[in-house]
Structures are given as structure tokens and as C-alpha cells.
RNA sequence: GCGCCUGUAGCUCAGUUGGAUAGAGCAACUGCCUUCUAAGCAGUGGGCCAGGGGUUCGAAUCCCUUCAGGCGCACCA
């Protein structure tokens, strides 16, 4: 039976369309079905004060006040436990996100993925899943070697050896910074040494340096990972585990199953057996593995680690990659519903109203760090999390800054801070510490104002909203809910005084405020946004 | 050419998996601070839900089609 929260207050607190949906199979008019259902429900004890039939056959339920007070009391007593729902039942879920190549700083698009992945992880954790957040490091192969080479050439140039810069090399100024750092460390040790002889040093130094920066940027953005998986490690022998390497073992396993063949001097995976448009090369003519080879191994490894579900959060520009990964998982017989890819659409960064071109190779881009420094981590995250991940978004850096005083994130945080301020005020009077503690003796029936009823109803909706967000993998539902809750609170605050001479009313209102604070804090926590006591 | 995503108020975006009169923020305009934070509140205006067909009691939502924008279609990631 599907139950929804009606848009309009006039339609009660909960509504169902079941009578309309049953009309056809039962061959009866919907209103008649509704009448029968309602008269049946009314025979029993229920938390509803009113059950109405409206429109074409909607059944609208309105809660009794006592039921609302009971709910409020539970929320206050159980706190965050009341807000969580055990959907996951401890199932292990792995969420891989960001996973940007360590060949340059993170940009705004990575930031969106980071904000989303982090929020989703928080939500699923609260929903009873055993969540592991992972970052996959592409520290092997062409791209990092190119990074190393770029740093190498800049190093030579800085020391006066004017050799040409690789055409496809990374041109950002961060390359030069790393080269300078290397000079400080090893002086001219590698001057006039060919890249072939010292590629490992430059490559390792450069990507490790980039990785350290990335990790720091993410940390300052408020995003952390449980595990960082190195691609390079997948090529190394493991003690007692792989015979050759995880990559080679995975390929061998596919070979045994008959999905590997050789053609034109290369080795292919027959992904077309599993719905891909074409077969994919895993070992190139020159004997090098492609990235796809390690991706096979990586996903195989995820399966071996025993997750109940695997979630990959990718930039939308990688969507063409899905069929081949799906093919791999099918080949290893992972049930379809255990693998999910979420595509985060592109972010267009706007400055002064026009798009900023972003090219890592050419070195023209604005980094995540710059944006976060300029507009703040909370604001940046909140902006990302007020959009569905499937919709591309324009991030106007000037607007994000200009609006800072009237930004939705501050609106929500302000509600939280205001309540904290009320509590501070309460402590100054004789209502000492009543805001922050739960009290059994509070009589909520004194909360008779319409704004109070609306607030309580809204608070009790949180678990429903949360469940929807967890089920649909949509953090933005919480973002919108928080804005609505904050709006109701601000409105209430403006119209009624919490602290007054009336002892019973003051106590009840302080407790109501505490409930609002609990929900705001929990919601903001899900989004990875701070809840300041003062603003 | 093929595939994926998007098109909703002047702007940025929601729209509870097909429900009731399509919403919010920003911008614009009008009011509200000697009392718990004015980063706030109350109010006004603003729409061919890109266009056209279809499915049904009912469509912004599902199907077909056209148009527009973004992103992919490597022995690069």
C-alpha cells in the first residue's frame, strides 16, 4: 500500500491512493472502495483523529494531537536512534568515489563526486549498512608516467638543460612546483640523466606528491576514506594470495572460462558475450596492460572481499565504461542488483557569468581547493547536494560567494545556532540546562499553537524522508527537507517567544526546540555540513 | 551516425517513483528590530512543465517522435 505525505496541509498528514488504484481490478467506483476501507479502519483503535475521503478517491489521514506528542516524546528520548532506520541490516556495501588520477589537483567536478559520495555514505551508514568508502588510485600506467616525465622535463629546464616539453604532458604550474621541490631535495643529481634511467624516481615522487595534496584537499573539504586502493599493488605479487599478480590471476580466470582470446598481437576480453558493444583489449600489442586490465582485477577483488553491494560513483564522462565493467562482473557471475553505478553529471564553473575552461593537460583550471577557499566547504557541499546527481549544474563562483549571507546553507545553520542561543538565554534565567536535557515530566499538550503542530509534524516526517533518501540514493531529499524544517522554525521563532513567565509552556517549548536541533544536526551531519552553535 | 544525461517562474533548481490548485531559493516590489541572533519574519507579482502525438479515471512524471544543450563512442583514463 503506498502512502504519501500530501503536498497540501488541507489533505491531512498522510494520504493514500489505494482506492483509485483498486478501482479497476475490483470494478467498483473508487469512492465506494474508499468508503468501505474507511469504515473498516474506523472499527479499530487508530492514531488518527480524522480520516477523510476527498477528490476522486483519496483517503486522507490526520493524526490525533496526543499521537504527535507521543512521537515528539520518543524523538526526544531516543534522539538520533529515533531518526535512523535499519534498512541495511548490517549488509556490507562498498562505495568507491572520487578516484581521480593523481596527475593533478582535484577540480570542482571531483568535489561534486566527493560531496555526493560522502553524503551517501553517511546516509547508508545511518541506514544500517556496513559502509566502506574507497578511493582507487591510478598510480600505474601511461598517465602517471607522463606526469613523471612532465616533472622530469621541468626539472631539467629549471637547471638549464633546455629539452623540449612532451606534447601531451601536463602543463599546470603545479608541475613546476614539484620540480622545484625535487631540486631542493636532490639538487642536480639527475641533471642530464636520461628519463629512461630515472623515470621511476620522478614518477613516484610526482604522483605521491599529488596524492598527498589530493588527500589533504579532501580532508579540508571534510571528506575522508576508509581505504585507498593502489592500482600498482594489483600488479604485484601478494603473499600467499596471487600467483603472478591479482591482475594476471583475474585474467587467467577469465581465460579458463573461455572469455579471452588473441587477435592482432593483442589480448582481448570478449565483453560482447555480456552485452558490451565491442570486445576490449586488456594487453596491448606492445605487451603493456591497459587500464581495463587492472579494472577487471580491481572489480574482481571487490567481489572477493565479500561485499553485498558495490557502488561506483563516476563522472558522467565515464558512462561509456559501464557496459564493459558490467560485462566483467557478469563474467564473474555477480548478480545484477548488487552492482550500481551512479553517474555524477558535469559541473560547469562560471566566473563573472562565463564558463571557465577546464583542462588538466593544458593546466587551465580552477582547483577544488581554490573554490573551497573562496566560498567555503559547507556552502560548496550544500550547493552540490541541492541538486540531483543526474542533472548537470552550473557552479557560479561569484553567486556562491555573493549570496553567502543569504545562502540556503546559512539559513539552515542559522536555525540551529538560534536554538543554541535560546538555550544559552535559558541558562541565564531559571530554566537552567533545560534545553539540552531530556525531561520526562514535560507536558506537551500546552503546545497549542498551529506553528507548533506544524513543527512537530515536520519533525516526525524526518524518518520517512530519510528512508526515501537512503532507498533512492538521493541525499538532496534531506537538503530540501532541512530547508523546510528551518523555515517552519524561523517562522515559529518570529511569532512566539520560547522563554516566558509561564513555566510549563517554557519547558515544553524548550523541549520542542531541542527536538528541532536534534533533527537539524542529524540532517546536516548526513550532508557532511557543520552545525555551528554561534553564527 | 550510435549511446547516456538534461530541458519546469527572469536566474539556479525541487517536484515524494502516475495523483489533488506545479513549488522553493535568488532577483523585483511592500511592510516588520527598546524583549530568546534581522544570516530572520509577513506579504505581492511571476508558468504553453521545450514542441507534437499517444497510454488512462488522472501525465511535469510512462511510451513514440521532433527540436535544443551537455557528455561519451581507443591497443588514453
Coordinates of N, CA, C and O in Angstrom, one line a residue, chain A residues 285-418:
Chain A
X285 N 49.4 -4.6 -28.0 CA 50.4 -5.2 -28.9 C 51.8 -5.1 -28.3 O 52.6 -6.0 -28.4
X286 N 52.1 -3.9 -27.6 CA 53.4 -3.7 -27.1 C 53.7 -4.5 -25.7 O 54.7 -4.3 -25.1
X287 N 52.7 -5.2 -25.3 CA 52.8 -6.0 -24.1 C 52.4 -5.4 -22.9 O 52.3 -6.0 -21.8
X288 N 52.0 -4.1 -23.0 CA 51.5 -3.3 -21.8 C 50.1 -3.7 -21.5 O 49.3 -3.9 -22.4
X289 N 49.7 -3.7 -20.2 CA 48.3 -3.9 -19.9 C 47.6 -2.5 -20.1 O 48.2 -1.5 -20.0
X290 N 46.3 -2.6 -20.4 CA 45.5 -1.4 -20.5 C 45.0 -1.2 -19.1 O 45.0 -2.0 -18.2
X291 N 44.4 0.0 -18.9 CA 43.7 0.3 -17.6 C 42.6 -0.7 -17.3 O 42.3 -1.0 -16.2
X292 N 42.0 -1.1 -18.4 CA 40.9 -2.0 -18.3 C 41.3 -3.3 -17.6 O 40.5 -3.9 -16.8
X293 N 42.6 -3.7 -17.9 CA 43.1 -5.0 -17.2 C 43.0 -4.9 -15.7 O 42.6 -5.7 -15.0
X294 N 43.5 -3.7 -15.2 CA 43.5 -3.6 -13.8 C 42.1 -3.3 -13.2 O 41.8 -3.7 -12.1
X295 N 41.3 -2.7 -14.0 CA 39.9 -2.6 -13.6 C 39.2 -3.9 -13.4 O 38.3 -4.1 -12.6
X296 N 39.5 -4.8 -14.3 CA 39.0 -6.2 -14.2 C 39.4 -6.7 -12.8 O 38.6 -7.2 -12.0
X297 N 40.7 -6.6 -12.6 CA 41.2 -7.2 -11.3 C 40.7 -6.5 -10.1 O 40.3 -7.1 -9.1
X298 N 40.5 -5.2 -10.2 CA 40.0 -4.4 -9.1 C 38.6 -4.8 -8.8 O 38.2 -5.0 -7.6
X299 N 37.8 -5.0 -9.8 CA 36.4 -5.3 -9.5 C 36.3 -6.8 -9.1 O 35.4 -7.1 -8.2
X300 N 37.1 -7.6 -9.6 CA 37.2 -9.0 -9.1 C 37.5 -9.0 -7.6 O 36.9 -9.7 -6.8
X301 N 38.5 -8.2 -7.3 CA 39.0 -8.1 -5.9 C 37.8 -7.6 -5.0 O 37.7 -8.1 -3.9
X302 N 37.0 -6.7 -5.5 CA 35.9 -6.2 -4.7 C 35.0 -7.3 -4.4 O 34.5 -7.5 -3.3
X303 N 34.7 -8.1 -5.4 CA 33.8 -9.3 -5.2 C 34.4 -10.2 -4.2 O 33.7 -10.7 -3.3
X304 N 35.7 -10.5 -4.3 CA 36.4 -11.4 -3.4 C 36.4 -10.9 -2.0 O 36.5 -11.7 -1.0
X305 N 36.3 -9.6 -1.8 CA 36.3 -9.0 -0.5 C 34.9 -9.2 0.2 O 34.7 -8.8 1.3
X306 N 34.0 -9.8 -0.6 CA 32.7 -10.2 0.0 C 31.7 -9.1 0.3 O 30.9 -9.1 1.3
X307 N 31.6 -8.1 -0.5 CA 30.6 -7.1 -0.3 C 29.2 -7.5 -0.8 O 29.1 -8.3 -1.8
X308 N 28.2 -7.1 -0.1 CA 26.8 -7.5 -0.6 C 26.4 -6.5 -1.7 O 25.5 -6.9 -2.5
X309 N 27.0 -5.4 -1.8 CA 26.7 -4.5 -2.9 C 28.0 -3.6 -3.2 O 28.7 -3.3 -2.3
X310 N 28.1 -3.3 -4.4 CA 29.2 -2.5 -4.9 C 28.7 -1.2 -5.6 O 27.9 -1.4 -6.5
X311 N 29.1 -0.1 -5.2 CA 28.6 1.1 -5.8 C 29.8 1.9 -6.3 O 30.7 2.2 -5.6
X312 N 29.7 2.3 -7.6 CA 30.8 3.1 -8.2 C 30.2 4.5 -8.5 O 29.2 4.5 -9.2
X313 N 30.8 5.5 -8.0 CA 30.4 6.8 -8.3 C 31.4 7.4 -9.3 O 32.5 7.6 -9.0
X314 N 30.9 7.7 -10.5 CA 31.8 8.1 -11.6 C 31.3 9.4 -12.2 O 30.1 9.8 -12.1
X315 N 32.2 10.2 -12.8 CA 31.8 11.3 -13.6 C 31.1 10.8 -14.8 O 31.4 9.8 -15.3
X316 N 30.2 11.6 -15.2 CA 29.3 11.2 -16.4 C 30.1 11.0 -17.6 O 29.6 10.2 -18.5
X317 N 31.3 11.6 -17.7 CA 32.1 11.4 -18.9 C 32.6 9.9 -19.0 O 33.1 9.5 -20.1
X318 N 32.5 9.2 -18.0 CA 32.9 7.8 -18.0 C 31.8 6.8 -18.3 O 32.0 5.6 -18.1
X319 N 30.6 7.3 -18.6 CA 29.5 6.4 -18.7 C 29.7 5.3 -19.8 O 29.1 4.2 -19.6
X320 N 30.5 5.6 -20.8 CA 30.7 4.6 -21.8 C 31.5 3.4 -21.3 O 31.6 2.4 -22.0
X321 N 32.0 3.5 -20.1 CA 32.8 2.5 -19.5 C 31.9 1.4 -18.8 O 32.4 0.3 -18.5
X322 N 30.7 1.8 -18.5 CA 29.8 0.9 -17.7 C 29.6 -0.4 -18.3 O 29.8 -1.4 -17.6
X323 N 29.3 -0.5 -19.6 CA 29.0 -1.9 -20.2 C 30.1 -2.8 -20.0 O 29.9 -4.0 -19.8
X324 N 31.4 -2.4 -20.2 CA 32.5 -3.3 -20.1 C 32.7 -3.8 -18.6 O 33.1 -4.9 -18.4
X325 N 32.5 -2.9 -17.7 CA 32.7 -3.3 -16.3 C 31.6 -4.2 -15.9 O 31.8 -5.2 -15.2
X326 N 30.4 -3.9 -16.4 CA 29.2 -4.7 -16.1 C 29.5 -6.1 -16.7 O 29.2 -7.2 -16.1
X327 N 30.1 -6.1 -17.9 CA 30.5 -7.4 -18.5 C 31.4 -8.2 -17.6 O 31.3 -9.4 -17.5
X328 N 32.4 -7.5 -17.0 CA 33.3 -8.2 -16.2 C 32.6 -8.9 -15.0 O 32.8 -10.0 -14.7
X329 N 31.7 -8.1 -14.4 CA 31.0 -8.6 -13.2 C 30.1 -9.7 -13.6 O 29.9 -10.7 -12.8
X330 N 29.5 -9.7 -14.8 CA 28.7 -10.8 -15.2 C 29.5 -12.0 -15.4 O 29.1 -13.1 -15.1
X331 N 30.7 -11.8 -16.0 CA 31.6 -12.9 -16.3 C 31.9 -13.6 -15.0 O 32.0 -14.9 -14.9
X332 N 32.1 -12.8 -13.9 CA 32.4 -13.4 -12.6 C 31.1 -13.7 -11.8 O 31.1 -13.9 -10.6
X333 N 30.0 -13.7 -12.6 CA 28.6 -14.0 -12.1 C 28.2 -13.3 -10.8 O 27.7 -13.9 -9.9
X334 N 28.4 -12.0 -10.8 CA 27.8 -11.2 -9.8 C 26.3 -10.9 -10.2 O 26.1 -10.4 -11.3
X335 N 25.4 -11.1 -9.3 CA 24.0 -10.7 -9.5 C 23.9 -9.3 -9.9 O 24.5 -8.4 -9.2
X336 N 23.1 -9.0 -10.9 CA 22.9 -7.6 -11.4 C 22.6 -6.6 -10.4 O 23.2 -5.5 -10.4
X337 N 21.8 -6.9 -9.4 CA 21.3 -5.9 -8.5 C 22.3 -5.5 -7.4 O 22.1 -4.6 -6.7
X338 N 23.5 -6.3 -7.4 CA 24.5 -5.9 -6.4 C 25.5 -4.9 -6.9 O 26.4 -4.5 -6.2
X339 N 25.4 -4.5 -8.2 CA 26.3 -3.5 -8.7 C 25.6 -2.3 -9.2 O 24.6 -2.4 -9.9
X340 N 26.0 -1.2 -8.8 CA 25.3 0.0 -9.2 C 26.3 1.1 -9.5 O 27.3 1.3 -8.8
X341 N 26.1 1.8 -10.6 CA 27.0 2.9 -11.0 C 26.1 4.2 -10.9 O 25.0 4.2 -11.4
X342 N 26.6 5.1 -10.2 CA 26.0 6.4 -10.2 C 26.8 7.4 -10.9 O 28.0 7.6 -10.6
X343 N 26.2 8.0 -11.9 CA 26.9 9.0 -12.7 C 26.6 10.4 -12.2 O 25.5 10.8 -12.0
X344 N 27.7 11.1 -11.9 CA 27.6 12.5 -11.5 C 27.8 13.3 -12.7 O 28.9 13.3 -13.3
X345 N 26.8 14.1 -13.0 CA 26.9 14.9 -14.2 C 27.9 16.1 -14.1 O 28.3 16.4 -12.9
X346 N 28.3 16.6 -15.2 CA 29.3 17.6 -15.2 C 29.0 18.9 -14.4 O 27.9 19.3 -14.3
X347 N 30.0 19.5 -14.0 CA 29.9 20.8 -13.3 C 30.6 21.8 -14.3 O 31.7 21.7 -14.7
X348 N 29.8 22.9 -14.6 CA 30.4 24.0 -15.3 C 30.7 25.1 -14.3 O 29.8 25.6 -13.7
X349 N 31.9 25.4 -14.2 CA 32.3 26.5 -13.3 C 32.2 27.8 -14.0 O 32.7 28.0 -15.1
X350 N 31.4 28.7 -13.4 CA 31.3 30.0 -14.0 C 31.9 31.1 -13.1 O 31.8 31.1 -11.9
X351 N 32.6 32.0 -13.8 CA 33.2 33.1 -13.1 C 32.8 34.4 -14.0 O 33.0 34.4 -15.2
X352 N 32.3 35.4 -13.3 CA 31.8 36.6 -14.0 C 30.8 36.2 -15.1 O 30.8 36.8 -16.2
X353 N 30.0 35.2 -14.8 CA 29.0 34.8 -15.7 C 29.4 34.0 -16.9 O 28.5 33.5 -17.6
X354 N 30.7 33.7 -17.1 CA 31.0 32.9 -18.2 C 31.8 31.7 -17.8 O 32.6 31.7 -16.8
X355 N 31.7 30.6 -18.5 CA 32.3 29.3 -18.2 C 33.9 29.4 -18.2 O 34.5 30.1 -19.0
X356 N 34.4 28.7 -17.2 CA 35.9 28.7 -17.1 C 36.3 27.3 -17.7 O 35.8 26.3 -17.4
X357 N 37.2 27.4 -18.7 CA 37.6 26.2 -19.4 C 38.4 25.3 -18.4 O 39.2 25.9 -17.7
X358 N 38.2 24.0 -18.5 CA 39.0 23.2 -17.6 C 39.7 22.1 -18.4 O 39.1 21.3 -19.0
X359 N 41.0 22.2 -18.3 CA 41.8 21.2 -19.0 C 43.0 20.9 -18.1 O 43.8 21.7 -17.9
X360 N 43.1 19.6 -17.6 CA 44.2 19.3 -16.8 C 45.5 19.3 -17.5 O 46.5 19.8 -17.0
X361 N 45.5 18.8 -18.7 CA 46.7 18.7 -19.5 C 47.3 20.1 -19.8 O 48.4 20.4 -19.6
X362 N 46.4 21.0 -20.2 CA 46.8 22.3 -20.6 C 47.1 23.2 -19.3 O 47.7 24.2 -19.4
X363 N 46.6 22.7 -18.2 CA 46.9 23.4 -16.9 C 46.0 24.6 -16.7 O 46.3 25.4 -15.9
X364 N 44.9 24.6 -17.4 CA 44.0 25.7 -17.2 C 42.8 25.2 -16.4 O 41.9 24.6 -17.0
X365 N 42.8 25.5 -15.2 CA 41.6 25.1 -14.4 C 41.6 25.7 -13.1 O 42.6 26.2 -12.6
X366 N 40.4 25.7 -12.5 CA 40.3 26.2 -11.1 C 40.2 25.0 -10.2 O 39.4 24.1 -10.5
X367 N 41.0 24.9 -9.2 CA 41.0 23.7 -8.4 C 39.9 23.7 -7.3 O 39.3 24.8 -7.0
X368 N 39.6 22.5 -6.8 CA 38.6 22.4 -5.8 C 39.1 23.3 -4.6 O 38.3 24.0 -4.0
X369 N 40.4 23.2 -4.3 CA 40.9 24.0 -3.2 C 40.6 25.5 -3.3 O 40.2 26.1 -2.4
X370 N 40.8 26.0 -4.5 CA 40.6 27.4 -4.7 C 39.1 27.8 -4.4 O 38.8 28.8 -3.8
X371 N 38.2 26.9 -4.9 CA 36.8 27.1 -4.8 C 36.4 27.1 -3.3 O 35.7 27.9 -2.8
X372 N 36.9 26.0 -2.6 CA 36.6 25.9 -1.2 C 37.2 27.0 -0.4 O 36.5 27.6 0.5
X373 N 38.4 27.5 -0.7 CA 39.0 28.6 0.0 C 38.1 29.9 -0.2 O 38.0 30.7 0.7
X374 N 37.6 30.0 -1.4 CA 36.8 31.2 -1.8 C 35.4 31.2 -1.2 O 34.9 32.2 -0.7
X375 N 34.7 30.1 -1.4 CA 33.3 30.1 -0.9 C 33.0 29.3 0.3 O 31.9 29.4 0.9
X376 N 34.0 28.5 0.8 CA 33.8 27.7 2.0 C 33.3 26.3 1.7 O 32.6 26.0 0.7
X377 N 33.7 25.4 2.6 CA 33.4 24.0 2.3 C 31.9 23.7 2.5 O 31.3 23.0 1.7
X378 N 31.3 24.2 3.6 CA 29.9 24.0 3.8 C 29.0 24.5 2.7 O 28.1 23.7 2.2
X379 N 29.3 25.7 2.2 CA 28.5 26.2 1.1 C 28.7 25.4 -0.1 O 27.7 25.1 -0.8
X380 N 29.9 25.0 -0.4 CA 30.2 24.3 -1.6 C 29.4 22.9 -1.6 O 28.8 22.5 -2.5
X381 N 29.6 22.2 -0.5 CA 28.9 20.9 -0.3 C 27.4 21.1 -0.5 O 26.7 20.3 -1.1
X382 N 26.9 22.1 0.2 CA 25.4 22.3 0.2 C 24.9 22.6 -1.2 O 23.9 22.0 -1.6
X383 N 25.6 23.4 -2.0 CA 25.2 23.6 -3.3 C 25.2 22.3 -4.1 O 24.2 22.1 -4.9
X384 N 26.2 21.5 -4.0 CA 26.2 20.2 -4.7 C 25.0 19.4 -4.3 O 24.5 18.6 -5.1
X385 N 24.7 19.4 -3.0 CA 23.7 18.5 -2.5 C 22.3 19.0 -2.6 O 21.4 18.5 -2.0
X386 N 22.1 20.2 -3.3 CA 20.7 20.6 -3.5 C 20.4 20.3 -5.0 O 19.4 20.8 -5.5
X387 N 21.2 19.4 -5.6 CA 20.9 19.0 -7.0 C 20.9 17.5 -7.1 O 21.7 16.8 -6.4
X388 N 20.1 17.0 -7.9 CA 20.1 15.6 -8.3 C 21.4 15.3 -9.0 O 21.9 16.2 -9.7
X389 N 22.0 14.1 -8.8 CA 23.3 13.9 -9.4 C 23.2 13.7 -10.9 O 24.1 14.0 -11.6
X390 N 22.0 13.4 -11.4 CA 21.8 13.2 -12.9 C 21.8 14.5 -13.7 O 21.8 14.5 -14.9
X391 N 21.6 15.6 -13.0 CA 21.5 16.9 -13.7 C 22.8 17.6 -13.6 O 23.4 17.8 -12.6
X392 N 23.2 18.1 -14.8 CA 24.5 18.9 -14.8 C 24.2 20.2 -14.1 O 23.1 20.7 -14.1
X393 N 25.2 20.8 -13.6 CA 25.0 22.0 -12.9 C 26.0 23.1 -13.2 O 27.2 22.8 -13.5
X394 N 25.5 24.3 -13.1 CA 26.4 25.5 -13.2 C 26.8 26.0 -11.8 O 25.9 26.2 -11.0
X395 N 28.0 26.0 -11.6 CA 28.5 26.5 -10.3 C 29.1 27.9 -10.5 O 30.2 28.0 -11.0
X396 N 28.3 28.9 -10.2 CA 28.7 30.2 -10.4 C 29.4 30.7 -9.1 O 28.8 31.0 -8.1
X397 N 30.7 30.8 -9.2 CA 31.5 31.1 -8.1 C 31.2 32.5 -7.5 O 31.2 32.6 -6.3
X398 N 30.8 33.4 -8.3 CA 30.5 34.8 -7.8 C 29.2 34.8 -7.0 O 29.1 35.4 -6.0
X399 N 28.2 34.1 -7.6 CA 26.9 34.0 -6.9 C 27.1 33.2 -5.6 O 26.5 33.6 -4.6
X400 N 27.8 32.1 -5.6 CA 28.0 31.3 -4.4 C 28.6 32.2 -3.3 O 28.3 32.1 -2.2
X401 N 29.5 33.1 -3.7 CA 30.1 34.0 -2.7 C 29.2 35.1 -2.3 O 28.9 35.4 -1.1
X402 N 28.6 35.8 -3.3 CA 27.8 36.9 -3.1 C 26.6 36.6 -2.2 O 26.2 37.3 -1.3
X403 N 26.0 35.4 -2.5 CA 24.9 35.0 -1.7 C 25.2 34.6 -0.3 O 24.3 34.2 0.4
X404 N 26.5 34.6 0.0 CA 26.9 33.9 1.2 C 26.1 34.3 2.4 O 25.8 33.5 3.3
X405 N 25.6 35.5 2.5 CA 24.8 35.9 3.6 C 23.4 35.3 3.5 O 22.7 35.2 4.5
X406 N 22.9 35.1 2.3 CA 21.5 34.6 2.2 C 21.5 33.3 1.5 O 20.5 32.9 0.9
X407 N 22.6 32.5 1.7 CA 22.7 31.2 1.2 C 21.9 30.2 2.0 O 21.8 30.3 3.2
X408 N 21.2 29.3 1.3 CA 20.4 28.3 2.0 C 21.1 27.6 3.1 O 20.5 27.2 4.1
X409 N 22.4 27.3 2.9 CA 23.1 26.6 4.0 C 23.2 27.4 5.3 O 23.0 26.9 6.3
X410 N 23.3 28.7 5.1 CA 23.3 29.5 6.4 C 21.9 29.6 7.0 O 21.8 29.7 8.2
X411 N 20.9 29.6 6.1 CA 19.6 29.6 6.6 C 19.3 28.4 7.5 O 18.7 28.6 8.6
X412 N 19.8 27.3 7.1 CA 19.6 26.1 7.9 C 20.5 26.1 9.2 O 20.0 25.9 10.3
X413 N 21.7 26.5 9.0 CA 22.6 26.5 10.1 C 22.2 27.6 11.1 O 22.3 27.4 12.3
X414 N 21.6 28.7 10.6 CA 21.2 29.8 11.5 C 20.0 29.3 12.4 O 20.0 29.7 13.6
X415 N 19.2 28.4 11.9 CA 18.1 27.9 12.7 C 18.7 27.1 13.9 O 18.3 27.3 15.1
X416 N 19.8 26.4 13.6 CA 20.4 25.6 14.6 C 21.1 26.5 15.7 O 20.9 26.4 16.9
X417 N 21.8 27.5 15.2 CA 22.5 28.5 16.0 C 21.5 29.3 16.9 O 21.8 29.6 18.0
X418 N 20.4 29.6 16.3 CA 19.4 30.4 17.0 C 18.9 29.6 18.2 O 18.7 30.1 19.3

